[in-house]
Coordinates of N, CA and C in Angstrom, one line a residue:
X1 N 147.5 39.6 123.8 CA 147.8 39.9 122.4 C 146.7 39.4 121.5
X2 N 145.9 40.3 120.7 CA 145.0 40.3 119.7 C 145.4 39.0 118.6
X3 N 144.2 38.3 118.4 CA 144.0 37.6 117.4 C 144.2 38.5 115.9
X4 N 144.8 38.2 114.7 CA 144.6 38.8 113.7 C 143.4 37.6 112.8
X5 N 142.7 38.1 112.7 CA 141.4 38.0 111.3 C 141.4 38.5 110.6
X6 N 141.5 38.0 108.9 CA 141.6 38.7 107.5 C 142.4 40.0 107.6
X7 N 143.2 40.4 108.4 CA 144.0 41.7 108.8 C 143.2 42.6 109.8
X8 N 142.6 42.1 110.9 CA 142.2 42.4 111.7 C 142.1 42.3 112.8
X9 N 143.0 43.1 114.0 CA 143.0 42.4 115.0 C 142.1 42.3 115.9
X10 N 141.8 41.6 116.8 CA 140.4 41.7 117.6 C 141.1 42.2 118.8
X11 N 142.0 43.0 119.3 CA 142.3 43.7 120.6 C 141.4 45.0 119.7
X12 N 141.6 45.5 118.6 CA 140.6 46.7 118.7 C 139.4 47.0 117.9
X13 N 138.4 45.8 118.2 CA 137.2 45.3 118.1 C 136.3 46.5 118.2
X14 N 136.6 47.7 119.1 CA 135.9 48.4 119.2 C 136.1 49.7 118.4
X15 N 137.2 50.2 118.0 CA 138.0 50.8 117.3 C 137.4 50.2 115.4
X16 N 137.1 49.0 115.3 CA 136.4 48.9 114.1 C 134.7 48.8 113.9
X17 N 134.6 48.4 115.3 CA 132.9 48.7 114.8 C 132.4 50.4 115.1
X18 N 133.1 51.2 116.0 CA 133.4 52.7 116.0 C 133.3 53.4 114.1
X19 N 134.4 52.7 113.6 CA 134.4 53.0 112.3 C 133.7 52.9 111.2
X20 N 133.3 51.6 111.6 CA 131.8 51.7 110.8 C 130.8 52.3 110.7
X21 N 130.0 52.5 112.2 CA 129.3 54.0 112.4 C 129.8 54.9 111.8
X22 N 130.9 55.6 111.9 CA 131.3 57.1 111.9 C 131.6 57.0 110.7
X23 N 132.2 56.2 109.3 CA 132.7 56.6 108.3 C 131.6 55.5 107.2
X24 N 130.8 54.7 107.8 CA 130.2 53.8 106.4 C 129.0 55.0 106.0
X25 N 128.7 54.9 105.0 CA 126.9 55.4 104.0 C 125.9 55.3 105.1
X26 N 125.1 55.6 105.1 CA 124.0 55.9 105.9 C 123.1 54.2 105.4
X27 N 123.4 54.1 103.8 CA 122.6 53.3 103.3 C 123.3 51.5 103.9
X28 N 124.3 51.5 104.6 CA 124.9 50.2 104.9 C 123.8 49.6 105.9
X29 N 123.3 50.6 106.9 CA 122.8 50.6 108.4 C 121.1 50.0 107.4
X30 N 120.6 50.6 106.9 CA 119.6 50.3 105.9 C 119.4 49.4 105.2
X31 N 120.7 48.8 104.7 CA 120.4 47.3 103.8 C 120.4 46.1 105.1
X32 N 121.7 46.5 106.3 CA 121.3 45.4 107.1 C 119.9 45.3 107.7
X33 N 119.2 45.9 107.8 CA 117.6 46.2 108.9 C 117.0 45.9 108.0
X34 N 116.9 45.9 106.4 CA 116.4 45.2 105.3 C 116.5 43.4 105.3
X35 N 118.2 43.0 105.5 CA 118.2 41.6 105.5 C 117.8 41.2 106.4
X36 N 118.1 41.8 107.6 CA 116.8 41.3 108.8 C 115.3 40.9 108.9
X37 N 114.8 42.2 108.2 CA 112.9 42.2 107.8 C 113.0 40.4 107.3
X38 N 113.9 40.7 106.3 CA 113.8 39.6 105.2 C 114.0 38.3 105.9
X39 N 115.2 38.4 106.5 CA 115.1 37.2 107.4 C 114.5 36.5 108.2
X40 N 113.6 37.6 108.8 CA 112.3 37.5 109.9 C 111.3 37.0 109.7
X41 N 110.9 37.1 107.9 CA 110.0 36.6 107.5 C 110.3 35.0 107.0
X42 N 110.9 34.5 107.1 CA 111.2 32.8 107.1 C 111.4 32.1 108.1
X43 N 111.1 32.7 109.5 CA 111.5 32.0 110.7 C 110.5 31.0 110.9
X44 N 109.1 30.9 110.4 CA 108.1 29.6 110.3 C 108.1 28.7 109.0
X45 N 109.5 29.2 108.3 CA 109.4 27.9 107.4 C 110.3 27.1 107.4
X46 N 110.3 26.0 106.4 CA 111.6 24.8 106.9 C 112.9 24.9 105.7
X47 N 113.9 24.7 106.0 CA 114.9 24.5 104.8 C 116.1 25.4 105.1
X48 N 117.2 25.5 104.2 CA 118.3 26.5 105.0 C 118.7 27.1 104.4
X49 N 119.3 28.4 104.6 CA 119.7 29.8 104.4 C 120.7 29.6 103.6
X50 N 120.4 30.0 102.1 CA 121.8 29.3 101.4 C 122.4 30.9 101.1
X51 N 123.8 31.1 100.8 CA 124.5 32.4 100.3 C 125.3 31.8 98.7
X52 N 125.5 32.6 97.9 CA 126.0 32.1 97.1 C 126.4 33.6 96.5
X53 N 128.1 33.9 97.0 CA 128.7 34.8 96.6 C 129.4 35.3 98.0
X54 N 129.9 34.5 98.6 CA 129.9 35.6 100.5 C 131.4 36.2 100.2
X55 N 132.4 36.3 99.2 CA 133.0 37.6 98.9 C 133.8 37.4 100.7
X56 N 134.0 38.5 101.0 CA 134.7 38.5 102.6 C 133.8 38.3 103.8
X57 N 133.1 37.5 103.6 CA 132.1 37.2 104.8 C 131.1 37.8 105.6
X58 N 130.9 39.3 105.1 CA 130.3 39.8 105.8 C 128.9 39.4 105.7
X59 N 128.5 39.4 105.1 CA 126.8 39.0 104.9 C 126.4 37.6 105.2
X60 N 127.4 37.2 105.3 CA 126.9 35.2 105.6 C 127.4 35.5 107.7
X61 N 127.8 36.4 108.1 CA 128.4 36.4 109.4 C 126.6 37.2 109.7
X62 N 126.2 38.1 109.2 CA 125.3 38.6 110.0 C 124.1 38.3 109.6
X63 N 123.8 37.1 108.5 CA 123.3 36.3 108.4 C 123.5 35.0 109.7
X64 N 123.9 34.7 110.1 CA 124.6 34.0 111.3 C 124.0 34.4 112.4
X65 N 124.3 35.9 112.3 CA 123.9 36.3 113.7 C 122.0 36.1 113.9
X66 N 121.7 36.9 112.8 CA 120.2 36.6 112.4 C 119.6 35.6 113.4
X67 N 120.4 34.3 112.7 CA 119.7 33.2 112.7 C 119.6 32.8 114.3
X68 N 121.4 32.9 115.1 CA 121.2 33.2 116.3 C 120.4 33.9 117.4
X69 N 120.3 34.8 116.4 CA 119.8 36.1 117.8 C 117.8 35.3 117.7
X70 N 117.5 35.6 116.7 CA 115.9 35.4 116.5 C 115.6 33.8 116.8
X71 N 116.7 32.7 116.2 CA 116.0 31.4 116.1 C 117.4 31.0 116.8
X72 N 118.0 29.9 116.5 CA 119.1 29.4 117.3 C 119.9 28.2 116.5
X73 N 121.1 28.2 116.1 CA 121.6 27.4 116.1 C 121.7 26.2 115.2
X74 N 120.9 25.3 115.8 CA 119.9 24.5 115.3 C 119.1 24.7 114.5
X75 N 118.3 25.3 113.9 CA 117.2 25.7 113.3 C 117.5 25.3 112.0
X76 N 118.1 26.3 111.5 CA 118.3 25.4 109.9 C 120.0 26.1 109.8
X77 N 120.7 25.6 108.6 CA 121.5 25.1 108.7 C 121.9 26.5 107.7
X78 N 123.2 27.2 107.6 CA 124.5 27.9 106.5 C 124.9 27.4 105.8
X79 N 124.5 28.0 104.8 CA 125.7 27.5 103.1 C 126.1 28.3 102.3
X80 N 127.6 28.4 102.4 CA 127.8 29.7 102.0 C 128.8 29.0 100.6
X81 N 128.5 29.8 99.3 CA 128.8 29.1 97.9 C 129.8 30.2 97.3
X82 N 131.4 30.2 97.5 CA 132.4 30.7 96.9 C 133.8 30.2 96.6
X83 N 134.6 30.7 95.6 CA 135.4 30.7 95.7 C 136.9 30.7 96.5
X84 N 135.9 31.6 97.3 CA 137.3 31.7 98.8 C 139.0 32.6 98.5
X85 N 138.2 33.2 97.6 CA 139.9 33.7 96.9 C 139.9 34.3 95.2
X86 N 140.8 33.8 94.8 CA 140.1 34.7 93.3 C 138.6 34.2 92.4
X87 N 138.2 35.3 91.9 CA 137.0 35.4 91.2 C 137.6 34.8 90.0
X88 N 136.4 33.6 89.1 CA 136.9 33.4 88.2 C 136.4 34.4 87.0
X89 N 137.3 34.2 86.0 CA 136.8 35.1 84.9 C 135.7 34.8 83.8
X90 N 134.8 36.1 83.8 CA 133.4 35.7 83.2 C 134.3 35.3 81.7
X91 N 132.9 34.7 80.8 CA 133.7 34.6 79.2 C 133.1 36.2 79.2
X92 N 131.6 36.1 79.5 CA 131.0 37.6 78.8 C 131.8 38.8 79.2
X93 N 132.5 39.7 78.1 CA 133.3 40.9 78.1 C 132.8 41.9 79.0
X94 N 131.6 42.5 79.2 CA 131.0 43.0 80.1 C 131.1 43.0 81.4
X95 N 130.7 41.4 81.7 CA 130.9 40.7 83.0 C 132.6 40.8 83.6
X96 N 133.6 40.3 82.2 CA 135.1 40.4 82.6 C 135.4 41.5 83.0
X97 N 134.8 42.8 82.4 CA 135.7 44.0 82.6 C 135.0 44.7 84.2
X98 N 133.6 44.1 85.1 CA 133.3 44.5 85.9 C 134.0 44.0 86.9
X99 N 134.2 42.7 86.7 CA 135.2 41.9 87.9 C 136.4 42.2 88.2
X100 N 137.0 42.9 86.7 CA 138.5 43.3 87.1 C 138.6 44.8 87.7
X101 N 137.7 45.4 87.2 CA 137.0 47.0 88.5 C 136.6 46.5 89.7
X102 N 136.2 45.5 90.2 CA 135.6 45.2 91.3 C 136.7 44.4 91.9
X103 N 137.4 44.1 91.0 CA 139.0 43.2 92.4 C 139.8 44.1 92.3
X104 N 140.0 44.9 91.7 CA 141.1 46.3 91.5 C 140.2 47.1 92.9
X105 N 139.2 47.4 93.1 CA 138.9 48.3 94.1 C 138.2 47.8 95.7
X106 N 138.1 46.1 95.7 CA 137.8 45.6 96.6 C 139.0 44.6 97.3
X107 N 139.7 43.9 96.2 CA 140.6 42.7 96.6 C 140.1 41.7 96.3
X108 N 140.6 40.5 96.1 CA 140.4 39.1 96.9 C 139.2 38.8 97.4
X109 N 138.2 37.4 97.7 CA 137.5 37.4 99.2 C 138.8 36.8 100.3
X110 N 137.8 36.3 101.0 CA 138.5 36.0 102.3 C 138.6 34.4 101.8
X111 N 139.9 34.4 102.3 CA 140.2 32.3 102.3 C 138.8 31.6 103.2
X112 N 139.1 30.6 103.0 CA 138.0 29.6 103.5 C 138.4 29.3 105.0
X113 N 139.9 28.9 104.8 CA 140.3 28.7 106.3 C 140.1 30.1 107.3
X114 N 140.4 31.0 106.5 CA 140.0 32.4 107.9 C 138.7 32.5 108.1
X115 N 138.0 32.8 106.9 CA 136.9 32.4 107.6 C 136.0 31.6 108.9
X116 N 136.9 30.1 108.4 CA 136.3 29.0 109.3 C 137.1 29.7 111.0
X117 N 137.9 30.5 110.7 CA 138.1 31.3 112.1 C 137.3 32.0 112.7
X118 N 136.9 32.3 111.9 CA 135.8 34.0 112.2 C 134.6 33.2 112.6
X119 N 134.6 32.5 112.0 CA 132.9 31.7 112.5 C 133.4 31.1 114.0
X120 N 134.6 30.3 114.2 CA 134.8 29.6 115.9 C 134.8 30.7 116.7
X121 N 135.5 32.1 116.2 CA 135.6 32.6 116.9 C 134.4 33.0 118.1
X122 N 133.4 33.6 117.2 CA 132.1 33.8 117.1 C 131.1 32.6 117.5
X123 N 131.6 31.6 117.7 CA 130.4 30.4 118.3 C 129.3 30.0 117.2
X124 N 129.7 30.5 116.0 CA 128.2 30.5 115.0 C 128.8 28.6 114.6
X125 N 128.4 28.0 114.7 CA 128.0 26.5 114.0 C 126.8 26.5 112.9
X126 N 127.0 25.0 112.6 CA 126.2 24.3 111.5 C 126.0 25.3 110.7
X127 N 127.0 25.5 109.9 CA 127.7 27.0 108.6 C 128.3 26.1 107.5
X128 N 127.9 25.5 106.8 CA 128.7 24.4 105.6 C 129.4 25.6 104.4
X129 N 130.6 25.6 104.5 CA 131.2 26.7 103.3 C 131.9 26.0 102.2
X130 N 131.2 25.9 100.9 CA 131.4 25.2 99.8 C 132.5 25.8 98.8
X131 N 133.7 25.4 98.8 CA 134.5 26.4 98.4 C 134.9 25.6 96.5
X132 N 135.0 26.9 95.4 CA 134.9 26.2 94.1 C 134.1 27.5 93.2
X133 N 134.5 26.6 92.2 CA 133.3 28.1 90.9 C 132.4 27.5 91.4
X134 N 131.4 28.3 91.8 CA 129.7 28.2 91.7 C 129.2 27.6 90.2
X135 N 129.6 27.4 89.4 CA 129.5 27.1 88.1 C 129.5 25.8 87.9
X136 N 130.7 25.2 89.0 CA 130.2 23.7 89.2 C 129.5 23.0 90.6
X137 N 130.2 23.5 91.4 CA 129.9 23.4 93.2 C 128.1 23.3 93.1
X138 N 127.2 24.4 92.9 CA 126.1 24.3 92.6 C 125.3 23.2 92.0
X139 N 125.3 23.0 91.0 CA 124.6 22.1 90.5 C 125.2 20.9 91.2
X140 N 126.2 20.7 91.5 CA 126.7 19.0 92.1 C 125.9 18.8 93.4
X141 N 126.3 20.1 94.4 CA 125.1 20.2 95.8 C 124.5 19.8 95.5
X142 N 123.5 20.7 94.5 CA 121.9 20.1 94.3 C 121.5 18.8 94.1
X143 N 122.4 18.3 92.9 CA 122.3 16.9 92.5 C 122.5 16.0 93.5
X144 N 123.2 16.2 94.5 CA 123.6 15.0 95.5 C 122.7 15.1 97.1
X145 N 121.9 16.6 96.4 CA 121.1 16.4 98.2 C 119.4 16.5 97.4
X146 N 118.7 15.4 97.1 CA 117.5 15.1 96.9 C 116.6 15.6 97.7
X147 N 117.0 15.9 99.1 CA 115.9 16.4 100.3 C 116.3 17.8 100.5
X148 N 116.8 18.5 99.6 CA 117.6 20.0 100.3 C 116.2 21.0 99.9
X149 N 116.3 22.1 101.0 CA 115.2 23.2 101.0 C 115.7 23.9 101.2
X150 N 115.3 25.2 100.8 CA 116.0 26.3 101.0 C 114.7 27.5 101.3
X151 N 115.0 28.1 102.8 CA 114.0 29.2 102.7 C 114.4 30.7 102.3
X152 N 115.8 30.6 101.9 CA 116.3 32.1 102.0 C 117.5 31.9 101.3
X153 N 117.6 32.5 99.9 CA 118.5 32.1 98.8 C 119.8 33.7 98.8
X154 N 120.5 34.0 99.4 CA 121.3 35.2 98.6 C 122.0 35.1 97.6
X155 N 121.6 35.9 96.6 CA 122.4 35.3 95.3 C 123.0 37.1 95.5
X156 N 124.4 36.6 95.5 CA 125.6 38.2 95.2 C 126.5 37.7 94.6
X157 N 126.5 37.1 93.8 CA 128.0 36.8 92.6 C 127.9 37.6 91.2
X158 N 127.0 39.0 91.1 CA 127.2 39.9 90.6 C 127.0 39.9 89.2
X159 N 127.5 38.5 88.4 CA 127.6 38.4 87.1 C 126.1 37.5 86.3
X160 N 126.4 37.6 85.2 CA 125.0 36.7 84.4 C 125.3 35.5 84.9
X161 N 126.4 34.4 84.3 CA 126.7 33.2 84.1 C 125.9 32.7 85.5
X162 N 127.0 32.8 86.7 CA 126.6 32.3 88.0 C 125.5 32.8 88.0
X163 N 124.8 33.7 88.1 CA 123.2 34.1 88.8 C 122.1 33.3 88.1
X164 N 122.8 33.2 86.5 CA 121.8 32.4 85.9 C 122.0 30.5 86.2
X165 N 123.1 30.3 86.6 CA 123.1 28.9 87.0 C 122.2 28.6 88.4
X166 N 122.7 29.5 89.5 CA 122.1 29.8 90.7 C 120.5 29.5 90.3
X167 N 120.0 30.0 89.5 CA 118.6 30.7 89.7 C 117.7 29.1 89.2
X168 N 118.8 28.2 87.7 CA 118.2 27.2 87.4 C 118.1 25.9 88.5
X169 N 119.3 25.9 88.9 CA 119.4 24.8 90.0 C 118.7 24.9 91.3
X170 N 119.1 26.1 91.8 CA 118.6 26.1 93.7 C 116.7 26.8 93.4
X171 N 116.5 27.4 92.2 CA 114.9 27.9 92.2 C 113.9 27.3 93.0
X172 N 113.7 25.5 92.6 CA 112.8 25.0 92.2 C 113.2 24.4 94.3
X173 N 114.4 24.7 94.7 CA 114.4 24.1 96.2 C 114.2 25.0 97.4
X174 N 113.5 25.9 96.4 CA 113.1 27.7 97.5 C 111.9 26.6 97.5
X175 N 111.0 26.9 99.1 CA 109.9 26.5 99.5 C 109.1 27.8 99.3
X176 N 107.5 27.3 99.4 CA 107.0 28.1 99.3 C 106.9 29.3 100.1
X177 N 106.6 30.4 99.9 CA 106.9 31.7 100.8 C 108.5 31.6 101.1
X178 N 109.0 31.2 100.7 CA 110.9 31.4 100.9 C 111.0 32.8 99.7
X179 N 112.6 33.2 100.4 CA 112.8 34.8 99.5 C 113.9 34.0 98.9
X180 N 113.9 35.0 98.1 CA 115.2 34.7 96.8 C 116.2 36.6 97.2
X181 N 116.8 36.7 97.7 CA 117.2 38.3 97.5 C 118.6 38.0 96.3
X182 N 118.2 39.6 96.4 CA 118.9 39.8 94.7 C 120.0 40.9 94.7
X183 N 121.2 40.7 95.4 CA 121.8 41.5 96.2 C 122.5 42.7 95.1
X184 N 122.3 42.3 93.9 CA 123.1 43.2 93.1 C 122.0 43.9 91.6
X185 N 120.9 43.2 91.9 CA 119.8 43.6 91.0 C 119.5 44.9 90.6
X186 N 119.4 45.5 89.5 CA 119.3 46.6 89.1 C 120.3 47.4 88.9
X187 N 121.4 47.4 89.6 CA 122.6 48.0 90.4 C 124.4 47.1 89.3
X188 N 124.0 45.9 89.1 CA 124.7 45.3 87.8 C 124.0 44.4 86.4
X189 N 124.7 44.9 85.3 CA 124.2 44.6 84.3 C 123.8 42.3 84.3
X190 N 125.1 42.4 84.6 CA 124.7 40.9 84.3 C 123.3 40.1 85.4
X191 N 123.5 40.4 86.7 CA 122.7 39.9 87.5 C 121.1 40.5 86.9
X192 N 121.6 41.6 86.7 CA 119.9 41.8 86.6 C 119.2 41.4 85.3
X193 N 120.2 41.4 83.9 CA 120.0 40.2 82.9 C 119.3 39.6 83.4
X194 N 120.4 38.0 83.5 CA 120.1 37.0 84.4 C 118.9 36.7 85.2
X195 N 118.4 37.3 85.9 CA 117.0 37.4 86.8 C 116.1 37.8 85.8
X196 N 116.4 38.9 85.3 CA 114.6 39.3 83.9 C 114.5 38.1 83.4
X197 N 115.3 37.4 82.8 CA 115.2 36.3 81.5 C 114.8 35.4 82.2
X198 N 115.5 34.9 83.7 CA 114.6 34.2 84.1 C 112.7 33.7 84.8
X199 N 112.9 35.2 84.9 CA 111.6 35.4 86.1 C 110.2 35.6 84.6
X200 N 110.8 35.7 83.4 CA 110.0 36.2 82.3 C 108.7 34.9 82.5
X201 N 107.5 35.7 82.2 CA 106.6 34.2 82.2 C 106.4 33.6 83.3
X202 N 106.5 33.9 84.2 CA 106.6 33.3 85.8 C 105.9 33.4 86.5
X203 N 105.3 34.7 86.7 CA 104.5 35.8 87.0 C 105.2 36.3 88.7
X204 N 106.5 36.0 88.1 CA 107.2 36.6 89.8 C 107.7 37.5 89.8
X205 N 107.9 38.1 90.8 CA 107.9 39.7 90.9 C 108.7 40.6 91.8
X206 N 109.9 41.2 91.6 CA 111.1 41.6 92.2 C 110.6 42.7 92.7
X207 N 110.6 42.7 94.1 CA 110.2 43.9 95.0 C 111.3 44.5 96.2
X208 N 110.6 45.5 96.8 CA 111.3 46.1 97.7 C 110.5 46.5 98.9
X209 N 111.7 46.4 99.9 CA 111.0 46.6 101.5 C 111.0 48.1 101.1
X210 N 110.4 49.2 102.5 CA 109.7 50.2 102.0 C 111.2 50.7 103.0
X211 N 111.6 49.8 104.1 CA 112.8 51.0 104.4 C 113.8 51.0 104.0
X212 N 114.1 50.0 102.5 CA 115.4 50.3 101.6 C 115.9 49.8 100.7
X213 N 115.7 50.4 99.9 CA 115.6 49.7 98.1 C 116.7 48.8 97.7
X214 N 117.6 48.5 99.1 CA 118.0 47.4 99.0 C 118.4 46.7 100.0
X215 N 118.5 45.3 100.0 CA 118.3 44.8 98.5 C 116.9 43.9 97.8
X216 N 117.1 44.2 96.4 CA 115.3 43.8 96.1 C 115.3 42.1 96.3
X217 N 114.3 41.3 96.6 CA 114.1 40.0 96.4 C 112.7 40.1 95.9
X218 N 112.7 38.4 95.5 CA 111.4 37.9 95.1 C 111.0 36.6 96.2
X219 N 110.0 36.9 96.4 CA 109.1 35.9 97.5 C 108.1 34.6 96.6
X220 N 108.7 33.5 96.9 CA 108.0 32.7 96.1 C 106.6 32.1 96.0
X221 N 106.0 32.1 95.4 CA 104.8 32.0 95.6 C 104.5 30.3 94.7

């Protein structure tokens, strides 16, 4: 008898990665071989792979795998920064009316405890999942880890508020040549706000891998 995961049972494990091929965008297969490049290129530096927005897990799991397959385990460490459940609501009216399109057509994320299934299930360890608004959880992390590095920042929480908090607090603990990716840049109003105002005067510079415009990051220099 199949385990059920987030409404998923693992007796037909094959029956869902089947369906992913056959029915996802062409451009899904494209953004992962993107976060990989991206991944690939931080494997000689030190500090840990922070997420902030993992929504239903998918991107912090094959971030996981990444880190397995190429490096191991050990190497540096998962932090994945969400709510675990409802999205809180932006003040900005823009931001509010996107979130309530985007939970009307996506749902919920995933709880924290199923999650923490999906990772045993899978053997992925040393995965810290910080569950809370990003609005406060962030800046407290930061404040209480004096030694924290980060070589690989995903910022996907979509809106101004969070991306602009994300960007003041965790910036300055991207090492050098670490990425910043920008999972929703260009593609939503508030995130990509958020990032111009900050990156203004910087002289940093939001680019793109050449096999797929997304998603764009900035490489720290």
């Amino acid at each position: 008898m199949g385990e059920h995961l987030f409404g998923f049972n693992t007796d037909d494990e094959w029956d869902h990665e089947n369906g992913f091929y056959l029915t996802s965008h062409p451009t899904r297969v494209a953004k992962l071989l993107a976060q990989y490049e991206l991944y690939k290129s931080i494997v000689n530096l030190p500090g840990h792979v922070v997420e902030c927005g993992v929504y239903k897990g998918a991107s912090l799991i094959r971030l996981a795998a990444f880190r397995d397959s190429i490096e191991n385990q050990y190497s540096r460490k998962l932090v994945g920064f969400d709510t675990f459940g409802v999205f809180p609501k932006p003040d900005n009216p823009t931001d509010a009316e996107f979130v309530e399109g985007f939970v009307d057509e996506g749902g919920e994320g995933i709880p924290v405890d199923e999650l923490r299934r999906v990772l045993a299930r899978k053997s992925y360890t040393n995965v810290e999942l910080v569950k809370g608004d990003i609005l406060e959880t962030v800046p407290q992390y930061v404040a209480d880890r004096d030694e924290l590095k980060i070589a690989l920042l995903h910022i996907d929480v979509d809106v101004y508020e969070p991306t602009k908090v994300i960007l003041e607090q965790m910036f300055d603990r991207v090492v050098t040549g670490g990425v910043i990716v920008l999972d929703d840049y260009g593609a939503v109003s508030g995130e990509t706000s958020a990032v111009d105002e900050f990156i203004q005067g910087k002289g940093l510079v939001v680019e793109k891998l050449p096999i797929s415009h997304s998603p764009p990051f900035i490489r720290k220099n």
